[in-house]
Tab-separated table of C-alpha atoms and ligand atoms in Angstrom:
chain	number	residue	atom	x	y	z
A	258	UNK	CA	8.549	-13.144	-21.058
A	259	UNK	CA	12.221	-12.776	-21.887
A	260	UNK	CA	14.735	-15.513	-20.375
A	261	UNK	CA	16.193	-14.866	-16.897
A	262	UNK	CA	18.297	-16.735	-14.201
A	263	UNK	CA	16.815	-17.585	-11.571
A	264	UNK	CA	18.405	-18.431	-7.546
A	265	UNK	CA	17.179	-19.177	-4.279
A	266	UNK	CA	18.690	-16.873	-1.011
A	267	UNK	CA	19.001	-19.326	1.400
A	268	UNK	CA	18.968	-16.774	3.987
A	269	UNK	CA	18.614	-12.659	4.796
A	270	UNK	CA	22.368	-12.347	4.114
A	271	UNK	CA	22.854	-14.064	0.847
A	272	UNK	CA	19.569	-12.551	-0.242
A	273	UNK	CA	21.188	-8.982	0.616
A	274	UNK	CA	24.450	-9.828	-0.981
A	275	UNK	CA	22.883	-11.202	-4.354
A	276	UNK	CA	20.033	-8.091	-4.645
A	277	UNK	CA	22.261	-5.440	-4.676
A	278	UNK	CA	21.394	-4.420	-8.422
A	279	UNK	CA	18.000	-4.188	-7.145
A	280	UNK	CA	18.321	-0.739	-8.000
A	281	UNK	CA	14.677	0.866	-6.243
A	282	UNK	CA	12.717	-2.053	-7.483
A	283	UNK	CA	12.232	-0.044	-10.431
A	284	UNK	CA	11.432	-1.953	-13.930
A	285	UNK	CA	14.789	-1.691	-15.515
A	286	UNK	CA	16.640	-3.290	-12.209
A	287	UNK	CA	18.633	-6.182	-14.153
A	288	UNK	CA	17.713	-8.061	-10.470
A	289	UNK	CA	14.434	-8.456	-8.782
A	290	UNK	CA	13.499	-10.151	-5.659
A	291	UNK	CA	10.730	-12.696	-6.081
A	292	UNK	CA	8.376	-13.307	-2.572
A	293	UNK	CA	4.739	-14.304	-4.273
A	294	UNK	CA	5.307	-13.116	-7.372
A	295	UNK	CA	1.616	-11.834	-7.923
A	296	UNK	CA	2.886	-8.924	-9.213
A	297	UNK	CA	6.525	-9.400	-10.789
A	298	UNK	CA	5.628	-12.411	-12.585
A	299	UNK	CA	2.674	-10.485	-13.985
A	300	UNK	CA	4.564	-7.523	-14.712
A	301	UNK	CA	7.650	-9.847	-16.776
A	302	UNK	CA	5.031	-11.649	-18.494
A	303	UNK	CA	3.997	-8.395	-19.934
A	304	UNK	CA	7.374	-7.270	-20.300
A	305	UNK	CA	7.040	-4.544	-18.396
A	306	UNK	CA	9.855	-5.694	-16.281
A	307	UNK	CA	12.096	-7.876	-18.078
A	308	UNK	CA	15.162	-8.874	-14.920
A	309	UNK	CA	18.099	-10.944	-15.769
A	310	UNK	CA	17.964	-12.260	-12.380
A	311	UNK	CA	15.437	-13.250	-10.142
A	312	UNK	CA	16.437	-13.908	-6.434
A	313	UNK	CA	13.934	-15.949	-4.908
A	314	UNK	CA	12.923	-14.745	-0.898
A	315	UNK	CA	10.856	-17.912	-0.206
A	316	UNK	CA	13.274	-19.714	2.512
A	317	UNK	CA	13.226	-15.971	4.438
A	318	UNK	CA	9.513	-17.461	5.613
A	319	UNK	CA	11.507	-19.864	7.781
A	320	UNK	CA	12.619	-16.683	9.849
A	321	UNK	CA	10.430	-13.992	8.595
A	322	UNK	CA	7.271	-15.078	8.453
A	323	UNK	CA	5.694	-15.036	12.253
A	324	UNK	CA	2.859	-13.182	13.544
A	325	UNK	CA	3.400	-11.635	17.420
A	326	UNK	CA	1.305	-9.762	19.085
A	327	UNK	CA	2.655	-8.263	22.581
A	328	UNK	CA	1.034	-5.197	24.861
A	329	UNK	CA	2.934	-2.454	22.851
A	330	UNK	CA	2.135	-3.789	19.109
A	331	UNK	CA	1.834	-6.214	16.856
A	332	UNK	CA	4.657	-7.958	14.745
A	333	UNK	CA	4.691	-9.090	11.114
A	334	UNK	CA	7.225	-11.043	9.691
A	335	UNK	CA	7.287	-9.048	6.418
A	336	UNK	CA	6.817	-13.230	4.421
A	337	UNK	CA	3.750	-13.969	6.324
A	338	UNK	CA	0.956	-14.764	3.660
A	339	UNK	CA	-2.062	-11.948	3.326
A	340	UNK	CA	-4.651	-14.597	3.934
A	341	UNK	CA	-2.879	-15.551	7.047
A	342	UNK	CA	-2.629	-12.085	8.586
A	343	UNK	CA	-6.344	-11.080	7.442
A	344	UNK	CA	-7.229	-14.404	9.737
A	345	UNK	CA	-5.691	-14.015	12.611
A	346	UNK	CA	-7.731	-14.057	15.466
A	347	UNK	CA	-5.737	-11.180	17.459
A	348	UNK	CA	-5.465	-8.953	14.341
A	349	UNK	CA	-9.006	-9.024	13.883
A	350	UNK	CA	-9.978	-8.199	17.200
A	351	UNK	CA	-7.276	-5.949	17.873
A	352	UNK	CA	-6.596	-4.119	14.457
A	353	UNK	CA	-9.684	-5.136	12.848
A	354	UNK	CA	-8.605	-2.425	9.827
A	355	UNK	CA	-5.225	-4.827	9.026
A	356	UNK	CA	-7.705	-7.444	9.146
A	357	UNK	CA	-10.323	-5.908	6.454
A	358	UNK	CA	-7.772	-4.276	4.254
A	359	UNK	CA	-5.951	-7.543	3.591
A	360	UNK	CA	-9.624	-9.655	3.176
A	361	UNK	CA	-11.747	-7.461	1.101
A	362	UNK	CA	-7.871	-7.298	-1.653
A	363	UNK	CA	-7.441	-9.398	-4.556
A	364	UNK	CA	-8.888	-12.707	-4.411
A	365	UNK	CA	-8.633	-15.806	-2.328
A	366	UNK	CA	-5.726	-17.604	-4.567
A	367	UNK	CA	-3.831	-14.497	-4.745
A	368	UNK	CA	-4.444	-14.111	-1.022
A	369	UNK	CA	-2.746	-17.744	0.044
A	370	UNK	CA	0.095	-16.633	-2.288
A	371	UNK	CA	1.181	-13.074	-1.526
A	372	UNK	CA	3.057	-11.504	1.031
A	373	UNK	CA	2.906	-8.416	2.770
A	374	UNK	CA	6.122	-7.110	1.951
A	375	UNK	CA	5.346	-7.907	-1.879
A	376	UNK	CA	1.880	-6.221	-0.958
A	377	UNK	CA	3.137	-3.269	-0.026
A	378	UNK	CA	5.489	-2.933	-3.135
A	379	UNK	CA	2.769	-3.391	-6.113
A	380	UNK	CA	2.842	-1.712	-8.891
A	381	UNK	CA	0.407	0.862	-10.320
A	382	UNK	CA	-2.644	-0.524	-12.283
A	383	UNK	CA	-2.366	2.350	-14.804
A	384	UNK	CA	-2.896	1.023	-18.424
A	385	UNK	CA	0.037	2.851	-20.413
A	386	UNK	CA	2.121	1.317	-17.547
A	387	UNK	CA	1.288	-1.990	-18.047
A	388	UNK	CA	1.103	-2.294	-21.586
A	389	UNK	CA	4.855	-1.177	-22.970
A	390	UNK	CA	3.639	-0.745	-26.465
A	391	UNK	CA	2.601	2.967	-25.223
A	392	UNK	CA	6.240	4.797	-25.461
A	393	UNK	CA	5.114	7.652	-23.396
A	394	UNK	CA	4.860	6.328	-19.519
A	395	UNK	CA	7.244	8.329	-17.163
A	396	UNK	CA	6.898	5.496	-14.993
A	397	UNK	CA	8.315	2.603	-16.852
A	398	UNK	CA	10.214	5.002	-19.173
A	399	UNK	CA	11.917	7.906	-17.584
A	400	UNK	CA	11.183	11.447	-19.712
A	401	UNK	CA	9.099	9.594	-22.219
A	402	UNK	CA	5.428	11.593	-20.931
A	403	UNK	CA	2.962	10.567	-19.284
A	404	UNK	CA	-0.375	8.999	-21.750
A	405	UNK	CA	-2.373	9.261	-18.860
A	406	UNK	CA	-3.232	13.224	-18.284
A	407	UNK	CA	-4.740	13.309	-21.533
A	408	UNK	CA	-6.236	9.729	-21.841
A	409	UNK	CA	-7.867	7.352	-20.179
A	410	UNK	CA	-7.904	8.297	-16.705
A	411	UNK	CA	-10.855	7.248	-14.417
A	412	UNK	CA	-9.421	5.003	-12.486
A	413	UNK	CA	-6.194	7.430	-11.370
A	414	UNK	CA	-5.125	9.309	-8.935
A	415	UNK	CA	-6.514	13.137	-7.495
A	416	UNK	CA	-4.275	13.615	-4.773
A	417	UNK	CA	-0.650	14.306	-4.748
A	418	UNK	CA	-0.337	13.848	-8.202
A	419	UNK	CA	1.756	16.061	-10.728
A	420	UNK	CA	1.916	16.310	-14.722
A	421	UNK	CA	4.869	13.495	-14.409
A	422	UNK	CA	2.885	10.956	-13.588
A	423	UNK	CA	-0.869	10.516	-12.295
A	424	UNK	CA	-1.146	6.840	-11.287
A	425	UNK	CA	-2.796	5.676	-8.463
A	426	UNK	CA	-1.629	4.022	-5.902
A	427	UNK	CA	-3.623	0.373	-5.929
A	428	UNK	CA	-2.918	-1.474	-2.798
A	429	UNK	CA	-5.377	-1.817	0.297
A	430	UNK	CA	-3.001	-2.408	2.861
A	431	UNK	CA	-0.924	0.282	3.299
A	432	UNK	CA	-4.024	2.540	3.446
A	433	UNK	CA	-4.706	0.697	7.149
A	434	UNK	CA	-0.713	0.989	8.119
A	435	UNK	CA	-0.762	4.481	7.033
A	436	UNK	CA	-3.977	5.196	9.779
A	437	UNK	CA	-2.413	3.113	12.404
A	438	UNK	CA	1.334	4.883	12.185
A	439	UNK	CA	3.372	1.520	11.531
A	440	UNK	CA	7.087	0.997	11.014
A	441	UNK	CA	8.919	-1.254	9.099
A	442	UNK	CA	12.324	-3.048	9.719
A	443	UNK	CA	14.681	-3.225	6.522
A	444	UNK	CA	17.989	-5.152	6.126
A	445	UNK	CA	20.667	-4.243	3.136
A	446	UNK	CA	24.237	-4.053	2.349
A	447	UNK	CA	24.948	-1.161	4.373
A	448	UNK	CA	22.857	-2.641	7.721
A	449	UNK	CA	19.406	-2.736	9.357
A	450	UNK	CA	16.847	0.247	8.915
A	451	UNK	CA	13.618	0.930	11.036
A	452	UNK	CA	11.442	3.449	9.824
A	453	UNK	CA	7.816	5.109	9.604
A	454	UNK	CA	5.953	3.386	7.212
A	455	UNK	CA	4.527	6.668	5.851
A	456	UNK	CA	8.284	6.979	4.786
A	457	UNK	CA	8.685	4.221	2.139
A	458	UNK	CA	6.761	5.266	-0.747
A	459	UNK	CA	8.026	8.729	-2.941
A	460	UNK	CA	5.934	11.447	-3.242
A	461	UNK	CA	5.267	12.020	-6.718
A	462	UNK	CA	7.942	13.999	-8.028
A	463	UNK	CA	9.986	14.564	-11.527
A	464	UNK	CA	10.719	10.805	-11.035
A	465	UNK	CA	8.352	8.742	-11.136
A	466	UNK	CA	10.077	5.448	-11.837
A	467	UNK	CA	11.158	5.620	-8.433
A	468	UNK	CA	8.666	4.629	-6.334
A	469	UNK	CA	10.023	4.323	-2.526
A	470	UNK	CA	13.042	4.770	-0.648
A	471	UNK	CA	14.467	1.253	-0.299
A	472	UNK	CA	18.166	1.350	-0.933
A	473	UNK	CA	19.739	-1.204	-3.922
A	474	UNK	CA	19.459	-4.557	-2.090
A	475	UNK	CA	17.535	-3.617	1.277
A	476	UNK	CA	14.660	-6.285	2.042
A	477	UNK	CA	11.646	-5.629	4.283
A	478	UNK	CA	11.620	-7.974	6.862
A	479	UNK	CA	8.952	-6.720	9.159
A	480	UNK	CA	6.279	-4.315	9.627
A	481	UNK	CA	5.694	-3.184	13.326
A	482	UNK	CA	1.963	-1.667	14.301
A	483	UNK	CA	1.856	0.123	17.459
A	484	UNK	CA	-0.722	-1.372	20.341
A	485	UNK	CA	-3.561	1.830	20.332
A	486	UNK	CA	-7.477	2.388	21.134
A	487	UNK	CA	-7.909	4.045	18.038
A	488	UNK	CA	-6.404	0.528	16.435
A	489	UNK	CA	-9.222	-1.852	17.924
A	490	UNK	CA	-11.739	0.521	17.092
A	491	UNK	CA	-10.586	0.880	12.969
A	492	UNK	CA	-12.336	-0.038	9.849
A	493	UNK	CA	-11.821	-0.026	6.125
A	494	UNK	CA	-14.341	0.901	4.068
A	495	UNK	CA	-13.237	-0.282	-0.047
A	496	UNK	CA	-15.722	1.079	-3.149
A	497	UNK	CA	-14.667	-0.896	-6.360
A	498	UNK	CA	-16.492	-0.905	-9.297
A	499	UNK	CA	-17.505	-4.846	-8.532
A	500	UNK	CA	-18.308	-6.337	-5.527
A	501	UNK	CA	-15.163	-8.416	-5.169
A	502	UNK	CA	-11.639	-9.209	-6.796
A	503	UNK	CA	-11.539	-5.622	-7.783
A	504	UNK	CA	-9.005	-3.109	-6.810
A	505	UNK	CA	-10.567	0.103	-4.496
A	506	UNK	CA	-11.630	3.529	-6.995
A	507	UNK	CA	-11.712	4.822	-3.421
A	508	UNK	CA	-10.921	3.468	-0.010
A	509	UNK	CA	-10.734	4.997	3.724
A	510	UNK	CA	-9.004	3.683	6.666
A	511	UNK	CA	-9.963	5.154	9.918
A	512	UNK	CA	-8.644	4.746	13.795
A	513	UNK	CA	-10.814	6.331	16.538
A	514	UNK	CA	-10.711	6.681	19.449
A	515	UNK	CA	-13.748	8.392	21.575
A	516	UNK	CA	-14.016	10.463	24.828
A	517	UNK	CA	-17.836	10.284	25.491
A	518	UNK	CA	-18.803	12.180	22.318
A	519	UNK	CA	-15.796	14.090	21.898
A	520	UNK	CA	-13.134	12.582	19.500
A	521	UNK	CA	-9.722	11.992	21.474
A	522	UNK	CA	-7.410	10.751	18.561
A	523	UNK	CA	-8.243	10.098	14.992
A	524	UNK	CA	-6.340	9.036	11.940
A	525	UNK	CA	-7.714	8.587	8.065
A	526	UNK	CA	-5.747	6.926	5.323
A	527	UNK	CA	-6.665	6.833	1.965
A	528	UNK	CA	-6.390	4.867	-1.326
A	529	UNK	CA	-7.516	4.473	-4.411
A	530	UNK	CA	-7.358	7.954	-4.971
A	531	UNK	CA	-4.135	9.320	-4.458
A	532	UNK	CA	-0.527	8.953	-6.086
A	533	UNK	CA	1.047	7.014	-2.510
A	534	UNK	CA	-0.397	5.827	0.328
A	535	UNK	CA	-2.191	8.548	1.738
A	536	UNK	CA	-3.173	10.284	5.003
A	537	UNK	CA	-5.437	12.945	5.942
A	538	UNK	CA	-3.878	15.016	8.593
A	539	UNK	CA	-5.519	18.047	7.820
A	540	UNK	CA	-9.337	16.301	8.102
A	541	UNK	CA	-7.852	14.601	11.262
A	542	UNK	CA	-6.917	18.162	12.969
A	543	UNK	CA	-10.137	19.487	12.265
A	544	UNK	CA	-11.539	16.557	14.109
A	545	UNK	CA	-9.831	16.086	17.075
A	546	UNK	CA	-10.987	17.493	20.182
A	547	UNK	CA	-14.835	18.023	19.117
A	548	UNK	CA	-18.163	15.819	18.826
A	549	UNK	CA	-18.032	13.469	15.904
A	550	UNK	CA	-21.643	14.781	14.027
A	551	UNK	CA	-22.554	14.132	10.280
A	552	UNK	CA	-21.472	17.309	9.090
A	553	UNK	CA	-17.945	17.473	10.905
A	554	UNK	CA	-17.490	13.974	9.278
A	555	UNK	CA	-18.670	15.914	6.021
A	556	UNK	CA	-16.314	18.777	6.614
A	557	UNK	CA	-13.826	16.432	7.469
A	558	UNK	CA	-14.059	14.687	3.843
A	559	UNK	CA	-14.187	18.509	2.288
A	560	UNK	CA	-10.871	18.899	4.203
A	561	UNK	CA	-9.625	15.669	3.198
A	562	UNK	CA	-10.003	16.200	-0.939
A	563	UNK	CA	-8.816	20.072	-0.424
A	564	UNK	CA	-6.180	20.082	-3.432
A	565	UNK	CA	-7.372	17.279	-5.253
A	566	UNK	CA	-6.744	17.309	-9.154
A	567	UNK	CA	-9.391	15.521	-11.476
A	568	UNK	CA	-8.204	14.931	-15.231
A	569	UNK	CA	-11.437	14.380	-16.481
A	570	UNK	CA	-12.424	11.341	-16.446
A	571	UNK	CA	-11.220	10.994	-12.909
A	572	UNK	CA	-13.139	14.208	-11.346
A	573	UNK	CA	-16.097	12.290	-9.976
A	574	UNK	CA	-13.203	10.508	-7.472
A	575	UNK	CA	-13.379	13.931	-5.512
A	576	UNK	CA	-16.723	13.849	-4.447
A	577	UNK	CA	-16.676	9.760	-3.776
A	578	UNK	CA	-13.723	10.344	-1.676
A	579	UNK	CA	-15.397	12.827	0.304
A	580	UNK	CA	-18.450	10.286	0.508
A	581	UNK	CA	-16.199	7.254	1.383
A	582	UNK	CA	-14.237	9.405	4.277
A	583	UNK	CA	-17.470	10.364	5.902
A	584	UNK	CA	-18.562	6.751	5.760
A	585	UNK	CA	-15.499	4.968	7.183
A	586	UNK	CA	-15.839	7.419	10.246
A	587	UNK	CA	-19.527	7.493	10.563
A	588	UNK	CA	-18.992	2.979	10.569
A	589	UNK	CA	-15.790	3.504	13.129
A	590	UNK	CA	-18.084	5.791	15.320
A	591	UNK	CA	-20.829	2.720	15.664
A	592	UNK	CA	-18.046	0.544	16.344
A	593	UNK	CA	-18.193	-0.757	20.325
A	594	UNK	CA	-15.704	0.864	22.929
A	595	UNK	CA	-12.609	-0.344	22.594
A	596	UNK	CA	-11.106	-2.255	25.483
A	597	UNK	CA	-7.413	-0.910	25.432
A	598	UNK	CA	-7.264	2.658	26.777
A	599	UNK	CA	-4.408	5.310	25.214
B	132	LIG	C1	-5.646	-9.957	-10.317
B	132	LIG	C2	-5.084	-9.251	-9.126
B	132	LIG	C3	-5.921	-8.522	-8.284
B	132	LIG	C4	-5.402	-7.864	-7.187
B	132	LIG	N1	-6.232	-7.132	-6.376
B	132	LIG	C5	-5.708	-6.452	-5.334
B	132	LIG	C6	-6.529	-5.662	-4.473
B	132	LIG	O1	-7.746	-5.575	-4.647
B	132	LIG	N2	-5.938	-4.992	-3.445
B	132	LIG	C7	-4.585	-5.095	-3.194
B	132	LIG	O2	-4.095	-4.477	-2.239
B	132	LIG	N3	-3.797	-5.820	-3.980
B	132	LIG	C8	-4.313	-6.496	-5.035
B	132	LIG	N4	-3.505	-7.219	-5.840
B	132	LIG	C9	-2.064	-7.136	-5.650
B	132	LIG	C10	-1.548	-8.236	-4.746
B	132	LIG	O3	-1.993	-8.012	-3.449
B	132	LIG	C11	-0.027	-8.168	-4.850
B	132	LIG	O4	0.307	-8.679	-6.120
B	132	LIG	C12	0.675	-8.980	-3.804
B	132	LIG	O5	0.349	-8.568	-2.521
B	132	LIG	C13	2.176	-8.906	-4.015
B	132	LIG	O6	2.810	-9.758	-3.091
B	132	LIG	P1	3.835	-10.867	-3.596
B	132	LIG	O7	4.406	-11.498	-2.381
B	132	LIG	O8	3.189	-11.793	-4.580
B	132	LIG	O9	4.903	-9.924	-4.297
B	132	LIG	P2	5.936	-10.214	-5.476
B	132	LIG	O10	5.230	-10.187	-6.778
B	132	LIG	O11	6.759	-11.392	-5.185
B	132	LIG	O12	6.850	-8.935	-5.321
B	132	LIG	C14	6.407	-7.643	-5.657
B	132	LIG	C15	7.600	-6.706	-5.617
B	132	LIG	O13	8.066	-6.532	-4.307
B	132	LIG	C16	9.439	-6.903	-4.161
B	132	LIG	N5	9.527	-7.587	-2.862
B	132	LIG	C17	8.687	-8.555	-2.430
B	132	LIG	N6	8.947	-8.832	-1.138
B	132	LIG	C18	9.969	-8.024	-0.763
B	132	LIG	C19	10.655	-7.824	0.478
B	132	LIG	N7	10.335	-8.500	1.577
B	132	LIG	N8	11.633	-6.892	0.511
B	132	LIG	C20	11.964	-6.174	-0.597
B	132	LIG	N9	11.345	-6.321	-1.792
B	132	LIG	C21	10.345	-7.227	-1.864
B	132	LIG	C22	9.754	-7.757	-5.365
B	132	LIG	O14	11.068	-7.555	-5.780
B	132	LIG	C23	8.777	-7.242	-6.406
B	132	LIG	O15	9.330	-6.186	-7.127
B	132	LIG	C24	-4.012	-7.938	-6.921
B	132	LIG	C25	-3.169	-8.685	-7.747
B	132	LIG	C26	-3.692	-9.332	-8.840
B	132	LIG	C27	-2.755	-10.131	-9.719
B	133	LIG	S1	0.121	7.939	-14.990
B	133	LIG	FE1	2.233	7.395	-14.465
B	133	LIG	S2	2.237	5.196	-14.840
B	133	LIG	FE2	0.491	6.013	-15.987
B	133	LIG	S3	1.210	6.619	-18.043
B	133	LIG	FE3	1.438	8.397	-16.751
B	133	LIG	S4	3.570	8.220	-16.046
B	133	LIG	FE4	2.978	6.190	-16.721
């Protein structure tokens, strides 16, 4: 780990007014903000990001940090802890798929210790991007290659990928706000933001070392889930190669909501498997408005993986995504009527 200074925001204003050499978050930022630090003090200890600053986001809990449900949605302070969201009574009831995402990630310790703002902006897993004795990572080193299409590649990504960069998108939670259509609220030095969720994260494009849209010194400071009936009746279904502390090789996240047989509203977000936080809006169309059987929720997952890219060692992430899809619905299907009514 290479020296750095290190200061405390005492509130959203100075924290704006010292991050603005955030840059995108990317690694070469000479300033990163610091909320858990799960993941940047991980990534500087392997000097994959090496800051000369580090602006510490802990007082924004005082403010920042509250969990609020009301009749049209649920509130997140963007500091609240994961282990604190994942056991919240109303979350679990309500938006049991927030609720599962957030328990079944990581482990306990890292649970009581990171934030869902920091949660949403992990970093890939992929190898060559974590170790920086590989030169060739577009990621970490802009126009350098990418080690991955040709190497070891099982655990990356076959959706919306490109020869750039083929990482895969790690996290858990932003597979469930992708499904349930949340927003976020942003601060920076040119004013507050509020915006689709599915906007923050980059497709993958000929830059891959820029990950999201945040402007140089914006801060997340909440996340906004709209009150639904396909939210209460959501789950997450998470394969990993280990039963726990493991991140997903493929994960589903789906909202439904049921008219008799007939499916009223459905939305599918997956992970593991693709470059971003995903959704399936093509498997969703083809579901919507007819009786939820085994083979539409097998169609569905065909739908789902249409233009999916294996490298190789990565192909057999087609057909488990296809399996995990058809799962997750088949699970939300058996789930009880939801009380709340579109
Ligand atoms: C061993 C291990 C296993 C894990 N397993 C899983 C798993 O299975 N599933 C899963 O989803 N995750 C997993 N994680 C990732 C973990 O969930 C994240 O590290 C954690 O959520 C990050 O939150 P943090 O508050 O610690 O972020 P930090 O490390 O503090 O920050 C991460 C990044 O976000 C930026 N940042 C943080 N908060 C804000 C904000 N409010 N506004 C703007 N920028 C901000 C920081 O500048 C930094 O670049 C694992 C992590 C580890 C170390
Ligand atoms: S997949 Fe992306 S992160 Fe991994 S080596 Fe290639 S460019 Fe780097």
């Amino acid at each position: 780990m290479r020296p750095f200074s290190y200061a405390r925001a005492p509130d959203l204003s100075q924290a704006v007014r010292l991050g603005q050499h955030t840059g995108q978050g990317q690694t070469d930022a000479p300033v990163q903000f610091l909320a858990g630090g799960t993941t940047l003090y991980d990534l500087m200890k392997l000097d994959v990001m090496v800051p000369e600053h580090v602006i510490d986001l802990t007082p924004l809990r005082g403010g920042h940090a509250s969990i609020t449900p009301s009749a049209d949605g649920l509130r997140l302070g963007a500091f609240a802890r994961m282990a604190q969201v994942a056991a919240h009574p109303v979350v679990r009831a309500d938006y049991p798929v927030l609720a599962e995402s957030l328990q079944l990630a990581a482990s306990a310790q890292i649970r009581n210790m990171a934030t869902l703002g920091g949660n949403v902006l992990q970093r890939t897993r992929c190898t060559y991007f974590r170790d920086p004795s590989w030169a060739a990572c577009n990621k970490r080193n802009p126009g350098s290659g990418c080690a991955a299409v040709d190497g070891f590649n099982r655990n990356h990504a076959v959706l919306g990928t490109n020869a750039s960069c083929i990482a895969q998108y790690p996290g858990d939670w932003a597979v469930a706000l992708m499904a349930l259509e949340a927003e976020i609220d942003l601060v920076g030095p040119l004013g507050a933001r509020h915006l689709p969720f599915a906007s923050l994260h980059r497709s993958a494009d000929k830059q891959p070392h820029l990950e999201t849209n945040l402007r140089p010194g914006e801060v997340i400071t909440a996340f906004f889930i709209p009150a639904t009936a396909y939210a209460q009746r959501s789950v997450y279904v998470k394969v990993r190669d280990r039963a726990s502390y493991e991140f997903a090789i493929a994960s589903a996240a789906v909202a439904l909501e049921m008219d008799g047989d007939i499916v009223r509203q459905v939305r599918i977000g997956l992970g593991g498997m693709a470059y971003r936080p995903w959704r399936a809006h093509n498997a969703e169309t083809m579901l919507t408005g007819k009786p939820l059987t085994d083979a539409a929720a097998e169609a569905a997952g065909q739908a789902a993986m249409e233009g999916a890219v294996g490298r190789g060692q990565n192909d057999y992430k087609i057909a488990l995504g296809r399996q995990t899809i058809m799962r997750a619905l088949m699970q939300a299907k058996a789930m009880p009527a939801p009380s709340r009514k579109a």
